Amino acid sequence: MTGILRTPNFWIDGNWKAAGHRVAASCVPDGAPEASWHGWVIPGLVNAHSHAFQRAMAGLAEHRVVRAGDARDSFWSWRETMYTLAARLDPETLHAVAAQAYVEMLEAGYTQVCEFHYLHHAPDGKPYAPPSAMSAALIGAAREAGIGLTLLPTLYMSGGFDRRPLAARQQRFAHTLDRFLDLLAELRTLQGPGLNVGIALHSLRAVPPEALHALLQSGLAAQGPLHIHIAEQAAEVDDCLAATGQRPVAWLLDHAPLDARWCLVHATHMDAAETARLARSGAVVALCPSTEANLGDGLFPFGAYLDAGGRIAIGSDSNVSISPVEELRWLEYGQRLNQCARNLAAGAQQPHTGTRLVALALAGGRQAAGLDDTPMDAALLHLDAAHVLLAERRPEEVLDSWIFAGNAALVRDVCVGGRHLVRAGQHVQREAIARRYRKALARLRA
Ligand code: ZN
């Protein structure tokens, strides 16, 4: 773990550093004393928001379903498909699906994933023995694939701002606060290299205010990242306004101590005051542009938020697509289409849009995952300098070309915590993990 990785091009703190063509790295493939990568080497990216099990339904909600009383297909019809799948998963099939998703993440350039995990119990709502069985399936899948895991066990208590009880098929998500704290305490004992345990609140509609406050006052909430889905859907904003008189982000800013430990997922629907206040809070927003586009959520106020100093991370969320390139490209293109202008994420300090996007996602992703104290070179990507898309690129053009030009996989090698997991673009266990995934899907779709 203390070998030397020789590389002519190491990107750190927003710049390429030659540094004598020698980078001291805690990550050298296979524990060798020395290795050489001749292309472009950058720290691994963080996937700040994932529900790994949803990889099994990627592409299965792309046909039109219009419910009575609903003029258009919407998020809520996608949720029906998701609930049908969620009702069939058990620890074994969850492990198989998550391992497949994590292999794909590593091949795409994500070396750490924040898993927002609410599928806790058996389909009838009874706890497994032990109650942490589904969490253990995710931990096992991450270890097998080799991706760093920030596990976010999720508190899910009610079915709406009116505190209606959870429906029958939501029972497997449900916890009392005490049972949730038991699970959290157990998972915290497992923390170590490759595993951080934070906390997720499913949403304001799923966690009543007094439970939110009691959770935040418990000793277990004193450490680790805190994530919450917020303001993803216009209907959620309307319901929050009706119940509290405030929009969701404004309510959270007024009722929770938002700071750098917090990660707000989506925050799509904010007014100007919420946008400025959230940017100043130090919290990070996990943007999931491919999922937000897929679900028709809306467009995040990216320009105003960046101008106010806001921090962002990216996530693959529903895993309909697993690609940091696609997330960052969509993030920029959504704004270009909306504003009829170009290079909107670029700034005065960093005029290269792809470079700025990668820098923002890396810093914000590490914050969201609780990795701020982890060395930048503990997880590394090696972009293929021999690929035709990177031919004759100057250093400042490399990341722009990676993010915007073509769809070819430029990630040649990935190394995490001393394990050389991706070689020549392929995960070392991709065949075995894919074979088991196919068998799991056959059971889930039977
Ligand atoms: Zn989500």
Coordinates of C-alpha atoms and ligand atoms in Angstrom, one line a residue:
M1 CA 0.0 0.0 0.0
T2 CA 3.0 2.3 0.1
G3 CA 4.5 1.7 -3.3
I4 CA 5.3 4.2 -6.0
L5 CA 3.0 4.7 -9.0
R6 CA 5.0 6.3 -11.8
T7 CA 2.9 8.4 -14.1
P8 CA 3.7 11.3 -16.3
N9 CA 0.2 12.9 -15.7
F10 CA -1.4 13.0 -12.3
W11 CA -4.4 15.3 -11.8
I12 CA -4.9 16.6 -8.3
D13 CA -6.4 19.8 -6.8
G14 CA -7.7 20.7 -10.2
N15 CA -4.4 20.6 -12.1
W16 CA -2.2 18.1 -13.9
K17 CA 1.1 17.6 -12.0
A18 CA 4.1 16.1 -13.6
A19 CA 6.0 16.2 -10.2
G20 CA 9.1 14.6 -11.5
H21 CA 7.0 12.0 -13.3
R22 CA 6.6 10.1 -10.0
V23 CA 3.7 10.1 -7.7
A24 CA 3.8 8.5 -4.3
A25 CA 0.6 6.6 -4.1
S26 CA -1.0 4.5 -1.5
C27 CA -2.6 2.6 -4.4
V28 CA -0.2 0.5 -6.4
P29 CA -1.7 -2.4 -8.3
D30 CA -1.5 -5.8 -6.5
G31 CA 0.7 -4.5 -3.7
A32 CA 3.7 -4.3 -6.1
P33 CA 6.4 -1.9 -4.9
E34 CA 6.2 0.0 -8.1
A35 CA 4.0 0.4 -11.2
S36 CA 3.7 2.6 -14.2
W37 CA 0.7 4.1 -15.9
H38 CA 1.5 6.1 -19.0
G39 CA -1.9 7.7 -19.6
W40 CA -3.8 10.3 -17.6
V41 CA -4.3 9.4 -13.9
I42 CA -7.0 11.0 -11.8
P43 CA -8.5 10.2 -8.3
G44 CA -11.5 7.9 -8.4
L45 CA -15.0 9.5 -8.6
V46 CA -17.7 9.2 -6.0
N47 CA -21.2 8.0 -6.9
A48 CA -23.0 10.1 -4.2
H49 CA -26.4 8.5 -4.6
S50 CA -27.4 5.0 -5.5
H51 CA -30.2 2.5 -5.0
A52 CA -28.2 -0.5 -6.3
F53 CA -31.2 -2.9 -6.5
Q54 CA -32.9 -0.6 -9.1
R55 CA -30.2 -1.7 -11.6
A56 CA -32.4 -4.8 -12.2
M57 CA -35.2 -2.6 -13.6
A58 CA -33.1 -0.4 -15.9
G59 CA -35.1 0.0 -19.1
L60 CA -38.2 -1.7 -17.7
A61 CA -40.2 1.5 -17.1
E62 CA -39.8 3.0 -20.5
H63 CA -43.3 2.2 -21.8
R64 CA -46.2 4.5 -21.3
V65 CA -48.5 4.0 -18.3
V66 CA -51.2 6.6 -17.6
R67 CA -53.2 6.3 -14.4
A68 CA -56.8 7.4 -14.1
G69 CA -56.8 11.0 -13.1
D70 CA -53.3 11.6 -14.4
A71 CA -53.0 13.2 -17.8
R72 CA -49.4 12.2 -18.3
D73 CA -47.1 9.4 -17.3
S74 CA -44.9 10.5 -14.4
F75 CA -42.6 9.6 -11.6
W76 CA -45.4 7.8 -9.8
S77 CA -45.8 5.2 -12.6
W78 CA -42.0 4.5 -12.4
R79 CA -42.5 4.0 -8.7
E80 CA -45.0 1.2 -9.4
T81 CA -42.5 -0.7 -11.5
M82 CA -39.9 -0.2 -8.7
Y83 CA -42.2 -1.4 -6.0
T84 CA -43.0 -4.6 -8.0
L85 CA -39.3 -5.4 -8.2
A86 CA -38.6 -4.4 -4.6
A87 CA -41.3 -6.8 -3.4
R88 CA -39.3 -9.8 -4.7
L89 CA -35.7 -9.1 -3.6
D90 CA -34.1 -11.1 -0.8
P91 CA -30.6 -10.9 0.6
E92 CA -29.2 -13.3 -2.0
T93 CA -30.7 -11.6 -5.1
L94 CA -29.9 -8.2 -3.7
H95 CA -26.2 -9.2 -3.3
A96 CA -26.2 -10.5 -6.9
V97 CA -27.8 -7.3 -8.3
A98 CA -25.7 -4.9 -6.2
A99 CA -22.4 -6.7 -7.1
Q100 CA -23.3 -6.3 -10.8
A101 CA -24.1 -2.6 -10.4
Y102 CA -20.9 -2.1 -8.5
V103 CA -18.8 -3.8 -11.2
E104 CA -20.4 -1.5 -13.8
M105 CA -19.7 1.5 -11.5
L106 CA -16.0 0.6 -11.2
E107 CA -15.6 0.1 -15.0
A108 CA -17.2 3.5 -15.5
G109 CA -14.9 5.3 -13.1
Y110 CA -16.7 5.4 -9.8
T111 CA -14.5 4.1 -6.9
Q112 CA -16.9 4.9 -4.0
V113 CA -20.6 4.6 -3.8
C114 CA -23.1 6.1 -1.3
E115 CA -25.8 3.5 -1.0
F116 CA -29.1 5.0 0.1
H117 CA -30.5 1.8 1.6
Y118 CA -34.2 1.5 2.6
L119 CA -35.0 -2.1 1.6
H120 CA -34.5 -3.5 5.1
H121 CA -37.0 -6.2 5.8
A122 CA -38.7 -9.2 4.2
P123 CA -41.5 -8.5 1.8
D124 CA -44.2 -8.9 4.5
G125 CA -42.4 -6.3 6.6
K126 CA -41.0 -8.8 9.2
P127 CA -37.3 -8.3 10.0
Y128 CA -34.9 -10.8 8.7
A129 CA -32.7 -12.7 11.1
P130 CA -30.5 -10.9 11.7
P131 CA -32.3 -7.6 10.9
S132 CA -29.2 -6.3 9.2
A133 CA -29.3 -9.1 6.5
M134 CA -30.1 -6.7 3.6
S135 CA -27.4 -4.3 4.7
A136 CA -24.9 -7.2 5.0
A137 CA -25.8 -8.2 1.4
L138 CA -24.8 -4.7 0.2
I139 CA -21.6 -4.7 2.2
G140 CA -20.7 -8.2 0.8
A141 CA -21.4 -7.0 -2.7
A142 CA -19.2 -3.9 -2.3
R143 CA -16.4 -6.0 -0.8
E144 CA -16.6 -8.5 -3.6
A145 CA -16.6 -5.9 -6.4
G146 CA -14.0 -3.8 -4.5
I147 CA -15.8 -0.5 -4.5
G148 CA -15.6 1.7 -1.4
L149 CA -19.0 1.8 0.3
T150 CA -20.6 4.6 2.2
L151 CA -23.6 2.8 3.5
L152 CA -26.6 5.0 4.4
P153 CA -29.2 3.0 6.3
T154 CA -32.4 4.9 5.7
L155 CA -35.1 5.9 8.1
Y156 CA -38.6 5.6 6.5
M157 CA -41.6 5.9 8.8
S158 CA -44.6 7.5 7.2
G159 CA -46.3 7.6 3.8
G160 CA -46.8 11.4 3.5
F161 CA -46.7 14.8 5.2
D162 CA -50.1 13.9 6.7
R163 CA -48.3 11.0 8.5
R164 CA -50.4 8.3 6.9
P165 CA -49.1 4.9 7.8
L166 CA -47.0 3.0 5.2
A167 CA -48.9 0.9 2.7
A168 CA -48.5 -2.9 2.8
R169 CA -45.8 -2.9 0.1
Q170 CA -43.8 -0.2 1.9
Q171 CA -43.7 -2.2 5.2
R172 CA -40.3 -3.6 4.3
F173 CA -38.9 -0.1 4.4
A174 CA -40.3 0.7 7.8
H175 CA -38.6 1.3 11.1
T176 CA -39.4 2.8 14.5
L177 CA -36.7 5.2 15.6
D178 CA -35.5 2.8 18.2
R179 CA -35.2 -0.2 15.8
F180 CA -33.4 2.1 13.3
L181 CA -30.9 3.2 16.0
D182 CA -30.3 -0.5 16.8
L183 CA -29.5 -1.2 13.2
L184 CA -27.3 1.8 12.9
A185 CA -25.3 0.9 16.1
E186 CA -24.7 -2.6 14.7
L187 CA -23.5 -1.3 11.3
R188 CA -21.2 1.2 12.9
T189 CA -19.3 -1.6 14.5
L190 CA -18.5 -2.9 11.0
Q191 CA -16.8 0.3 9.9
G192 CA -13.2 0.0 8.6
P193 CA -11.3 0.2 5.4
G194 CA -13.7 0.3 2.5
L195 CA -16.8 0.9 4.7
N196 CA -18.3 4.1 6.1
V197 CA -21.7 4.2 7.7
G198 CA -23.7 7.4 7.6
I199 CA -27.4 8.0 7.9
A200 CA -30.2 8.7 5.4
L201 CA -33.6 10.2 6.0
H202 CA -35.8 9.0 3.2
S203 CA -37.5 12.3 2.8
L204 CA -39.5 14.9 4.8
R205 CA -42.7 13.1 3.9
A206 CA -41.3 9.8 5.4
V207 CA -39.8 11.2 8.6
P208 CA -42.0 13.3 10.9
P209 CA -40.3 16.4 12.5
E210 CA -40.1 15.0 16.0
A211 CA -38.4 11.8 14.7
L212 CA -35.9 13.9 12.7
H213 CA -35.1 15.9 15.9
A214 CA -34.8 12.9 18.1
L215 CA -32.5 11.2 15.6
L216 CA -30.3 14.2 15.3
Q217 CA -29.9 14.4 19.0
S218 CA -28.9 10.8 19.4
G219 CA -25.2 10.1 19.8
L220 CA -25.1 8.0 16.7
A221 CA -25.9 11.1 14.6
A222 CA -22.9 12.9 15.9
Q223 CA -20.6 11.4 13.2
G224 CA -20.8 10.5 9.5
P225 CA -22.7 11.9 6.5
L226 CA -26.4 12.7 6.7
H227 CA -28.3 12.3 3.4
I228 CA -31.9 13.1 2.5
H229 CA -34.1 13.1 -0.7
I230 CA -35.6 16.5 -1.0
A231 CA -37.7 18.7 -3.4
E232 CA -37.4 16.1 -6.3
Q233 CA -41.1 16.4 -7.3
A234 CA -43.4 19.4 -7.6
A235 CA -46.1 17.4 -5.8
E236 CA -43.7 17.0 -2.8
V237 CA -43.3 20.8 -2.7
D238 CA -47.0 21.3 -2.8
D239 CA -47.6 18.8 0.0
C240 CA -44.9 20.3 2.1
L241 CA -46.3 23.8 1.6
A242 CA -49.8 22.6 2.6
A243 CA -48.5 20.8 5.7
T244 CA -45.9 23.3 7.0
G245 CA -46.4 26.5 5.1
Q246 CA -42.8 26.2 3.8
R247 CA -41.1 24.7 0.8
P248 CA -39.0 21.6 1.6
V249 CA -35.5 23.1 1.4
A250 CA -36.6 26.2 3.3
W251 CA -38.2 24.0 6.0
L252 CA -35.0 21.9 6.3
L253 CA -32.8 25.0 6.5
D254 CA -34.9 26.3 9.3
H255 CA -35.3 23.1 11.3
A256 CA -32.0 21.1 10.9
P257 CA -28.4 22.2 11.5
L258 CA -27.3 22.0 7.8
D259 CA -23.6 22.0 7.4
A260 CA -20.8 20.1 5.5
R261 CA -22.0 16.7 6.9
W262 CA -25.3 17.1 5.0
C263 CA -26.0 15.9 1.5
L264 CA -29.3 16.9 -0.1
V265 CA -30.3 14.6 -2.9
H266 CA -31.9 16.4 -6.0
A267 CA -33.0 19.7 -4.4
T268 CA -34.5 20.3 -7.9
H269 CA -37.3 22.6 -6.9
M270 CA -35.9 25.6 -5.0
D271 CA -36.7 29.3 -5.2
A272 CA -33.9 31.9 -5.4
A273 CA -33.8 32.4 -1.6
E274 CA -33.5 28.6 -0.9
T275 CA -30.8 28.3 -3.6
A276 CA -28.7 31.0 -2.1
R277 CA -29.1 29.8 1.5
L278 CA -28.4 26.2 0.7
A279 CA -25.2 27.2 -1.2
R280 CA -24.0 29.1 1.9
S281 CA -24.8 26.3 4.3
G282 CA -21.8 24.2 3.3
A283 CA -24.0 21.2 2.5
V284 CA -23.5 19.4 -0.8
V285 CA -26.3 18.6 -3.3
A286 CA -26.2 15.2 -5.0
L287 CA -27.4 15.8 -8.5
C288 CA -28.5 12.7 -10.5
P289 CA -29.1 14.2 -14.0
S290 CA -29.7 10.9 -15.9
T291 CA -32.3 9.8 -13.4
E292 CA -33.8 13.2 -13.0
A293 CA -34.2 13.4 -16.8
N294 CA -35.5 9.8 -16.9
L295 CA -38.2 10.5 -14.3
G296 CA -39.1 14.0 -15.6
D297 CA -38.2 15.6 -12.3
G298 CA -37.2 19.1 -13.5
L299 CA -34.0 21.1 -13.8
F300 CA -31.8 22.1 -10.9
P301 CA -30.9 25.8 -10.7
F302 CA -27.2 25.0 -11.3
G303 CA -26.0 28.5 -12.4
A304 CA -27.4 30.4 -9.5
Y305 CA -26.3 27.8 -7.0
L306 CA -22.7 27.7 -8.4
D307 CA -22.5 31.5 -8.4
A308 CA -23.4 31.4 -4.7
G309 CA -20.6 29.0 -4.0
G310 CA -22.7 25.8 -3.8
R311 CA -21.1 22.4 -3.7
I312 CA -22.3 19.5 -5.8
A313 CA -21.8 15.7 -6.2
I314 CA -23.2 13.4 -8.8
G315 CA -25.1 10.1 -8.4
S316 CA -26.5 7.4 -10.6
D317 CA -29.6 7.1 -8.3
S318 CA -32.0 4.7 -10.1
N319 CA -29.0 3.2 -12.0
V320 CA -30.9 3.4 -15.3
S321 CA -27.5 4.5 -16.5
I322 CA -24.1 4.0 -14.7
S323 CA -21.7 6.6 -16.1
P324 CA -20.1 9.7 -14.5
V325 CA -19.6 11.0 -18.0
E326 CA -23.3 10.9 -18.7
E327 CA -24.2 12.6 -15.4
L328 CA -21.7 15.4 -15.9
R329 CA -22.5 15.9 -19.6
W330 CA -26.3 16.0 -18.9
L331 CA -25.7 18.4 -16.0
E332 CA -24.1 20.9 -18.4
Y333 CA -26.3 20.1 -21.4
G334 CA -29.6 20.6 -19.5
Q335 CA -28.4 24.1 -18.6
R336 CA -27.3 24.8 -22.2
L337 CA -30.6 23.8 -23.6
N338 CA -32.5 25.8 -21.1
Q339 CA -30.4 29.0 -21.4
C340 CA -29.3 28.8 -25.0
A341 CA -25.7 29.3 -24.0
R342 CA -22.5 27.3 -23.7
N343 CA -19.8 26.3 -21.1
L344 CA -22.1 27.3 -18.2
A345 CA -20.2 25.3 -15.5
A346 CA -16.9 26.9 -16.4
G347 CA -15.7 29.6 -14.1
A348 CA -13.2 32.4 -14.0
Q349 CA -10.6 30.2 -12.3
Q350 CA -11.2 27.2 -14.5
P351 CA -12.5 28.0 -18.0
H352 CA -12.5 24.3 -19.1
T353 CA -16.0 23.0 -18.5
G354 CA -15.2 19.2 -18.3
T355 CA -12.3 19.9 -15.9
R356 CA -14.4 22.1 -13.7
L357 CA -17.2 19.5 -13.6
V358 CA -14.9 16.7 -12.6
A359 CA -13.3 18.9 -9.9
L360 CA -16.6 19.9 -8.5
A361 CA -17.9 16.3 -8.5
L362 CA -14.7 14.9 -6.9
A363 CA -14.6 17.4 -4.1
G364 CA -18.3 17.3 -3.4
G365 CA -18.5 13.5 -3.8
R366 CA -15.7 13.0 -1.2
Q367 CA -17.6 15.3 1.2
A368 CA -20.9 13.5 0.6
A369 CA -19.2 10.1 1.2
G370 CA -17.3 11.1 4.3
L371 CA -13.9 10.7 2.7
D372 CA -12.4 14.1 3.4
D373 CA -9.7 12.5 5.6
T374 CA -8.9 9.8 3.0
P375 CA -5.8 10.3 0.7
M376 CA -6.7 11.5 -2.8
D377 CA -4.6 8.7 -4.3
A378 CA -6.3 5.9 -2.3
A379 CA -8.4 5.2 -5.4
L380 CA -7.2 6.0 -8.9
L381 CA -8.4 5.9 -12.5
H382 CA -6.2 5.6 -15.5
L383 CA -7.6 7.1 -18.7
D384 CA -6.3 5.5 -21.9
A385 CA -3.9 8.0 -23.5
A386 CA -3.7 5.6 -26.5
H387 CA -7.5 5.9 -27.2
V388 CA -8.2 7.9 -30.4
L389 CA -10.5 10.3 -28.5
L390 CA -7.5 11.5 -26.6
A391 CA -5.1 11.8 -29.5
E392 CA -3.0 14.9 -29.4
R393 CA -4.8 16.4 -26.5
R394 CA -3.1 19.0 -24.3
P395 CA -3.4 18.4 -20.6
E396 CA -6.1 21.0 -20.1
E397 CA -8.2 19.4 -22.9
V398 CA -8.1 15.8 -21.6
L399 CA -11.1 16.0 -19.2
D400 CA -13.2 18.1 -21.5
S401 CA -12.6 15.4 -24.2
W402 CA -13.5 12.6 -21.7
I403 CA -16.7 14.2 -20.6
F404 CA -18.0 15.6 -23.9
A405 CA -16.6 13.6 -26.8
G406 CA -18.1 10.3 -27.7
N407 CA -19.3 7.5 -25.5
A408 CA -16.4 5.1 -25.6
A409 CA -15.1 4.0 -22.2
L410 CA -11.8 5.7 -21.7
V411 CA -11.2 4.2 -18.2
R412 CA -8.4 1.7 -18.7
D413 CA -7.4 0.8 -15.2
V414 CA -9.0 1.3 -11.8
C415 CA -7.2 0.7 -8.5
V416 CA -8.9 1.0 -5.1
G417 CA -7.1 0.5 -1.8
G418 CA -4.3 -1.4 -3.5
R419 CA -6.6 -3.7 -5.5
H420 CA -6.2 -3.5 -9.3
L421 CA -9.9 -4.0 -10.1
V422 CA -10.2 -2.9 -13.7
R423 CA -7.7 -3.9 -16.3
A424 CA -7.9 -2.9 -20.0
G425 CA -11.4 -1.6 -19.2
Q426 CA -12.8 -4.8 -17.7
H427 CA -13.4 -5.7 -14.1
V428 CA -11.4 -8.7 -13.1
Q429 CA -14.5 -10.6 -11.9
R430 CA -17.0 -9.3 -14.4
E431 CA -17.9 -12.7 -15.9
A432 CA -18.6 -14.5 -12.7
I433 CA -20.6 -11.6 -11.2
A434 CA -22.6 -11.2 -14.4
R435 CA -23.4 -14.9 -14.5
R436 CA -24.8 -14.8 -11.0
Y437 CA -26.7 -11.6 -11.9
R438 CA -28.5 -13.3 -14.8
K439 CA -29.6 -16.1 -12.5
A440 CA -30.9 -13.7 -10.0
L441 CA -32.8 -11.8 -12.7
A442 CA -34.4 -15.1 -13.8
R443 CA -35.7 -15.6 -10.3
L444 CA -36.9 -11.9 -9.9
R445 CA -38.7 -11.9 -13.3
A446 CA -40.1 -15.5 -13.2
Ligands
ZN1 ZN -32.9 8.3 -4.6

